[in-house]
mmCIF file with all atom_site columns, C-alpha atoms in Angstrom:
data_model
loop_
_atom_site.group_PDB
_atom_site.id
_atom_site.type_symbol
_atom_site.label_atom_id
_atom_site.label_alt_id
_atom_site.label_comp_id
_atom_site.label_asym_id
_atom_site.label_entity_id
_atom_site.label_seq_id
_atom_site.pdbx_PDB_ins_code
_atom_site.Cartn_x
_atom_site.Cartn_y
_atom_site.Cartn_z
_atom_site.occupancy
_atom_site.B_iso_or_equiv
_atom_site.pdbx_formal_charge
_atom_site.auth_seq_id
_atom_site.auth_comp_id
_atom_site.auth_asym_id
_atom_site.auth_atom_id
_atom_site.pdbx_PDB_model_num
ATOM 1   C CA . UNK A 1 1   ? 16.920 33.302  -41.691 1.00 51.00 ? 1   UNK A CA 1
ATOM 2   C CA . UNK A 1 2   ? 18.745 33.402  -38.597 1.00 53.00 ? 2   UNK A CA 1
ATOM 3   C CA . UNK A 1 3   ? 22.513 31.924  -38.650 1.00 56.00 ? 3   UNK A CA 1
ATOM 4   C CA . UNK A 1 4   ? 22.977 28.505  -37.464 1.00 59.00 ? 4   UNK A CA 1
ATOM 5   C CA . UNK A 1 5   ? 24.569 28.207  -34.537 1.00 56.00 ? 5   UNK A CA 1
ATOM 6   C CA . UNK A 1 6   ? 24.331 26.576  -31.068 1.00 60.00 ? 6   UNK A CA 1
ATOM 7   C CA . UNK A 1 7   ? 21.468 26.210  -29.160 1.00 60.00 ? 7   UNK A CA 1
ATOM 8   C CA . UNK A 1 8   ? 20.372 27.746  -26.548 1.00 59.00 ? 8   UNK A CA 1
ATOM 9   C CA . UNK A 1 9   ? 19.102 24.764  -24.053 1.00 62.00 ? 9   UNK A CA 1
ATOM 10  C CA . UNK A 1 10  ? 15.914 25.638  -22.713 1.00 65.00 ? 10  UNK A CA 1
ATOM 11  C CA . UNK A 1 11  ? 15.047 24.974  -18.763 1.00 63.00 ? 11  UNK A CA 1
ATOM 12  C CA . UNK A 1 12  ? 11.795 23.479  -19.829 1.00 62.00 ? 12  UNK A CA 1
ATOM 13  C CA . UNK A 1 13  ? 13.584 20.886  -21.813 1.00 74.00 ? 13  UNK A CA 1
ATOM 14  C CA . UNK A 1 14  ? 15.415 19.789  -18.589 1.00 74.00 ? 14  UNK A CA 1
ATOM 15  C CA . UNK A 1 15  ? 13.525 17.004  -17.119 1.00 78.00 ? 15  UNK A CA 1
ATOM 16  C CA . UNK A 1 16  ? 14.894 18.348  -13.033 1.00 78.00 ? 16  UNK A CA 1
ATOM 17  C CA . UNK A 1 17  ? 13.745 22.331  -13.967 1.00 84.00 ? 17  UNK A CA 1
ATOM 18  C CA . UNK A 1 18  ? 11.967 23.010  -11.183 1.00 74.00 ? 18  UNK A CA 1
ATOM 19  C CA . UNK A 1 19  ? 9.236  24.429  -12.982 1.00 82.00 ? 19  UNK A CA 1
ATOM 20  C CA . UNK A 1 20  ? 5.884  23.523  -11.169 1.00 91.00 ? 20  UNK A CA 1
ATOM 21  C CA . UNK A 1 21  ? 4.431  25.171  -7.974  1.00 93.00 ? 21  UNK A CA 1
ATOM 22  C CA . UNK A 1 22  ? 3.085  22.879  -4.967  1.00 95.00 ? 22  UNK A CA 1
ATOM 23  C CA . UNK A 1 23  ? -0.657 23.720  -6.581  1.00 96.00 ? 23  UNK A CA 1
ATOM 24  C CA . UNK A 1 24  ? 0.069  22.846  -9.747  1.00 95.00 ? 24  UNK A CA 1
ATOM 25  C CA . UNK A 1 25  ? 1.771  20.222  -9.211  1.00 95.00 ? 25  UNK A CA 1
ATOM 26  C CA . UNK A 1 26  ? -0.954 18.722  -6.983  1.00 97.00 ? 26  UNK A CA 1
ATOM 27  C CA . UNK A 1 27  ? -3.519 19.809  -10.103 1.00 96.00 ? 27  UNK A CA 1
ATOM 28  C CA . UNK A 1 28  ? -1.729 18.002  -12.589 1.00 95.00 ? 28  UNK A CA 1
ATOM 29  C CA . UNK A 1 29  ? -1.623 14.352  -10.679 1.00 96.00 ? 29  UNK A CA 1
ATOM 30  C CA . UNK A 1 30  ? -4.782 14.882  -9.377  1.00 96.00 ? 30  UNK A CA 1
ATOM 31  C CA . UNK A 1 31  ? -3.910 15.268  -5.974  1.00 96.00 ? 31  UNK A CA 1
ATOM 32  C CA . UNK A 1 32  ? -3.572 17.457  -2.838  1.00 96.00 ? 32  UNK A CA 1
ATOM 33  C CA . UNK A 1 33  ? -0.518 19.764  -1.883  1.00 96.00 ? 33  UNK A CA 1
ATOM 34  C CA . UNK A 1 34  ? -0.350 18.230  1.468   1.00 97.00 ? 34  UNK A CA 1
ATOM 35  C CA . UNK A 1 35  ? 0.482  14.777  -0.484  1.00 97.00 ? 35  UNK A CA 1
ATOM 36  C CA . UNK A 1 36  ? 3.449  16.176  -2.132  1.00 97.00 ? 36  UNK A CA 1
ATOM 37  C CA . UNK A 1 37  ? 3.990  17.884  1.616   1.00 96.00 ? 37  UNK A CA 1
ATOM 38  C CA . UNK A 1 38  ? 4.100  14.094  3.087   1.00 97.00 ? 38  UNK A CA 1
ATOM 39  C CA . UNK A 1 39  ? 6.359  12.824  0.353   1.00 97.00 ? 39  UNK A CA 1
ATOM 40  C CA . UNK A 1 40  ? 8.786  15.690  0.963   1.00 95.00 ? 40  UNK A CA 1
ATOM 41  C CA . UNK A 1 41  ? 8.912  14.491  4.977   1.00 96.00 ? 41  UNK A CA 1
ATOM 42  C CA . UNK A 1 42  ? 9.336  11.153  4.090   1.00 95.00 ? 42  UNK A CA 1
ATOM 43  C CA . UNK A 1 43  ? 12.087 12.186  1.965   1.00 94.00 ? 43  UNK A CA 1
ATOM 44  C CA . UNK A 1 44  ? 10.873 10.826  -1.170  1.00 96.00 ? 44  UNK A CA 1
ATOM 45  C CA . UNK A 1 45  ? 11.150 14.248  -3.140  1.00 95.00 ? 45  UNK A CA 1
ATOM 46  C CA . UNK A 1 46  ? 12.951 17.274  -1.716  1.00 93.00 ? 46  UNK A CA 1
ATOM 47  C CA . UNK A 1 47  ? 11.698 20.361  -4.218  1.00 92.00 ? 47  UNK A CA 1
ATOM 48  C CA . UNK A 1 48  ? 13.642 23.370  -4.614  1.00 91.00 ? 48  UNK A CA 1
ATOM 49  C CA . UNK A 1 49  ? 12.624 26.582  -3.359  1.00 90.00 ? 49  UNK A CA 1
ATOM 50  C CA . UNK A 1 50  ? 12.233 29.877  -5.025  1.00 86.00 ? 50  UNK A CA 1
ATOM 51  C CA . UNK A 1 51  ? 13.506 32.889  -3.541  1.00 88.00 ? 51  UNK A CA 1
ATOM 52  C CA . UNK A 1 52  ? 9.790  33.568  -2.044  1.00 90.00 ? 52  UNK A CA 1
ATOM 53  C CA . UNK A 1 53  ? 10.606 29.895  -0.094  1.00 90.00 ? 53  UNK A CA 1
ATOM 54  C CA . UNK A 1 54  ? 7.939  28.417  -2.202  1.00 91.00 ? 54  UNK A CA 1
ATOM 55  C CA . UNK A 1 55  ? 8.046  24.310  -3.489  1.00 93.00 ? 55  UNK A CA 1
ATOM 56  C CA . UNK A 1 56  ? 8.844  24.009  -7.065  1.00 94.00 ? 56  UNK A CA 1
ATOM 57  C CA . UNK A 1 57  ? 9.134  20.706  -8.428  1.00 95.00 ? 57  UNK A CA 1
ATOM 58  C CA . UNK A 1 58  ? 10.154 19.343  -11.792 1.00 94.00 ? 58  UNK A CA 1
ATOM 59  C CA . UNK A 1 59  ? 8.951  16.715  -13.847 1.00 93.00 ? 59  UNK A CA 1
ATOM 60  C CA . UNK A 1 60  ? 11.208 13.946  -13.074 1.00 93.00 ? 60  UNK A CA 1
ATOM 61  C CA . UNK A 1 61  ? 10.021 14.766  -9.553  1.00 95.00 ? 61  UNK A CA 1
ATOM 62  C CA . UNK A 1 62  ? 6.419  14.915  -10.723 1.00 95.00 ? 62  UNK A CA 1
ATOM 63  C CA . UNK A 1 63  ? 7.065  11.258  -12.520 1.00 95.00 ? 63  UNK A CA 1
ATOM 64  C CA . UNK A 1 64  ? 8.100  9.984   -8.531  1.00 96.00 ? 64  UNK A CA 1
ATOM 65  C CA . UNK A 1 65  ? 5.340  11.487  -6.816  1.00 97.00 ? 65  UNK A CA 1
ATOM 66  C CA . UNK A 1 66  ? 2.621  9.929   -9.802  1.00 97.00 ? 66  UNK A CA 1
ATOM 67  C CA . UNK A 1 67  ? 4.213  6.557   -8.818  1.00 97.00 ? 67  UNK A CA 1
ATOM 68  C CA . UNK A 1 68  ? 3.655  7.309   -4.836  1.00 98.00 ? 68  UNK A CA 1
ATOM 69  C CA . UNK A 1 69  ? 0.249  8.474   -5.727  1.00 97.00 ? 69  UNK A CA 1
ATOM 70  C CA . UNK A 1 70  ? -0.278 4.273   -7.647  1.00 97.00 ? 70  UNK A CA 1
ATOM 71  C CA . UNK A 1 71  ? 0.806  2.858   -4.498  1.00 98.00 ? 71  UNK A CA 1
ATOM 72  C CA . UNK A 1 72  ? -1.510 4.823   -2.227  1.00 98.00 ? 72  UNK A CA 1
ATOM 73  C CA . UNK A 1 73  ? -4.771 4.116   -4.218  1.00 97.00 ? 73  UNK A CA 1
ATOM 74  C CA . UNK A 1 74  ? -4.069 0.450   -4.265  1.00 98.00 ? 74  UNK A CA 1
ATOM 75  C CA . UNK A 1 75  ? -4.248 0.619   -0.143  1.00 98.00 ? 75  UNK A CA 1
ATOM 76  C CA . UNK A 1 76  ? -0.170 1.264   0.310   1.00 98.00 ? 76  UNK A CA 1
ATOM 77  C CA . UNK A 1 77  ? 0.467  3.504   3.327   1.00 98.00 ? 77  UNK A CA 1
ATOM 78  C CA . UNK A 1 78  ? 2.533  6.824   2.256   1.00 97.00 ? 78  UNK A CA 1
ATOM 79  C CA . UNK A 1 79  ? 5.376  5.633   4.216   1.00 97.00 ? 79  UNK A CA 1
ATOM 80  C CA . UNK A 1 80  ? 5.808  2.547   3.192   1.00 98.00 ? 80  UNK A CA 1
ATOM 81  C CA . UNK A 1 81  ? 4.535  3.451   -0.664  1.00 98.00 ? 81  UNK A CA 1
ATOM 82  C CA . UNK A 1 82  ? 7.777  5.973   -0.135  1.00 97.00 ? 82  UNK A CA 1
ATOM 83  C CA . UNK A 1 83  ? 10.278 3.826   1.455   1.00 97.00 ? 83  UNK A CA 1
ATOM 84  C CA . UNK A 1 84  ? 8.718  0.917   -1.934  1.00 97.00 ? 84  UNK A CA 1
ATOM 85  C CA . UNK A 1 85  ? 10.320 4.038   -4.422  1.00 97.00 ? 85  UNK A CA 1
ATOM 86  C CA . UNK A 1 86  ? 13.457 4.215   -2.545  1.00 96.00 ? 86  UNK A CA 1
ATOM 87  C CA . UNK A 1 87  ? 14.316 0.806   -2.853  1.00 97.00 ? 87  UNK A CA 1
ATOM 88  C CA . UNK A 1 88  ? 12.982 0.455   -6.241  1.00 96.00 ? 88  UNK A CA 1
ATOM 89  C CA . UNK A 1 89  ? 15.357 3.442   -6.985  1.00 94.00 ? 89  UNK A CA 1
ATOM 90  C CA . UNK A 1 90  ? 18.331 2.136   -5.102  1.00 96.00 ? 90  UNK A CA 1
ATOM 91  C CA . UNK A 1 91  ? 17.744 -1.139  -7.057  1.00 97.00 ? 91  UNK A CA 1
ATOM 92  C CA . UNK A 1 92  ? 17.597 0.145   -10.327 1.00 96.00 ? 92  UNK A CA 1
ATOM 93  C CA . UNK A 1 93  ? 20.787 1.673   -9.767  1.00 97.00 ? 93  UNK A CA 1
ATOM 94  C CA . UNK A 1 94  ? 22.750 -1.469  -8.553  1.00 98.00 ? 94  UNK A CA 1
ATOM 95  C CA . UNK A 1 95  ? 21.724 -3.082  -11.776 1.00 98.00 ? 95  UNK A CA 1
ATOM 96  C CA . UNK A 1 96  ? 22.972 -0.841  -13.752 1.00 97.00 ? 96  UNK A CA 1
ATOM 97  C CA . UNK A 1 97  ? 26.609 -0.966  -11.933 1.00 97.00 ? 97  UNK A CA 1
ATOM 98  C CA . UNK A 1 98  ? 26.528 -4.497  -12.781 1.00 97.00 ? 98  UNK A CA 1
ATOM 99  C CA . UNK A 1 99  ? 25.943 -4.118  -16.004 1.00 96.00 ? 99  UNK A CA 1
ATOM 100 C CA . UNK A 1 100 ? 28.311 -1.386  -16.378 1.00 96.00 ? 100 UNK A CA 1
ATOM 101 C CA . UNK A 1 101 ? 30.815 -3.553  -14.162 1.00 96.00 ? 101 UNK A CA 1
ATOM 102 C CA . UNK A 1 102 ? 30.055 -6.420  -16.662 1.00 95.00 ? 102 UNK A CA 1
ATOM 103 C CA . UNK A 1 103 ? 31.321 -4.803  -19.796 1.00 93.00 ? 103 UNK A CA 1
ATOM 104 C CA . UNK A 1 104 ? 33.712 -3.591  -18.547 1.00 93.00 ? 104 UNK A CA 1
ATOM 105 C CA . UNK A 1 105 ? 35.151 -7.124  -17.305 1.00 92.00 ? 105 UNK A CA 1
ATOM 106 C CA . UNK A 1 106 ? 34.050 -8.312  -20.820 1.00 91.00 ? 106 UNK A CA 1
ATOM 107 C CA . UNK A 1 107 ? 35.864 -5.744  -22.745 1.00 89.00 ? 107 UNK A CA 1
ATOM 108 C CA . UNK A 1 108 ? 39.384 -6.505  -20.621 1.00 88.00 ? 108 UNK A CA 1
ATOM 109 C CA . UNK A 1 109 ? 38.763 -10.116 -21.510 1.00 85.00 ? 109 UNK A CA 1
ATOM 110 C CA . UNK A 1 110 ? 38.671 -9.687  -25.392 1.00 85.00 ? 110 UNK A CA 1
ATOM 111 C CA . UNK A 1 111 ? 41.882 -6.595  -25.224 1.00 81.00 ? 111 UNK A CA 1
ATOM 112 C CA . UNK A 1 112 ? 43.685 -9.258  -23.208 1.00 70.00 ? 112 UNK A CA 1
#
């Protein structure tokens, strides 16, 4: 048995590997490459590149694109379905500063 020790952390653990090429990325949400194309020009996703200058995207990035690929089916143009995520995003993230800023304020309250 080998000794216990620490782990190596594997890349395909990391949910922002970029592990996925444009195709198979396309294959796996059941679109095209020149949707993921559009999403990168409207600045939704920007993918890494591998040495060869290819797209390589990662699952959280795969998770975004699934959600632009919802909006589009129900009749959202790409732009706006993109600029929808952004703000969604953007929103998310001001709640949870408010909630951060919250405890904080809470936790002075009580130590005062």
């Amino acid at each position: 048995m080998p000794p216990a020790g620490p782990r190596t952390p594997d890349p395909l653990d990391d949910d922002d590997y970029p592990a996925y090429t444009i195709g198979r990325a396309a294959d796996m949400l059941g679109t095209t490459p020149s949707f993921l194309r559009a999403l990168g020009e409207n600045r939704l996703i920007a993918p890494l590149r591998s040495e060869g200058g290819h797209r390589r995207y990662s699952r959280y990035q795969l998770r975004i694109a699934a959600r632009a690929r919802e909006l589009v089916d129900a009749g959202t143009p790409i732009e706006a379905a993109c600029r929808i995520i952004i703000l969604e995003d953007q929103l998310e993230e001001a709640r949870r500063i408010n909630e951060e800023l919250r405890h904080r304020a809470e936790r002075r309250k009580t130590s005062a």
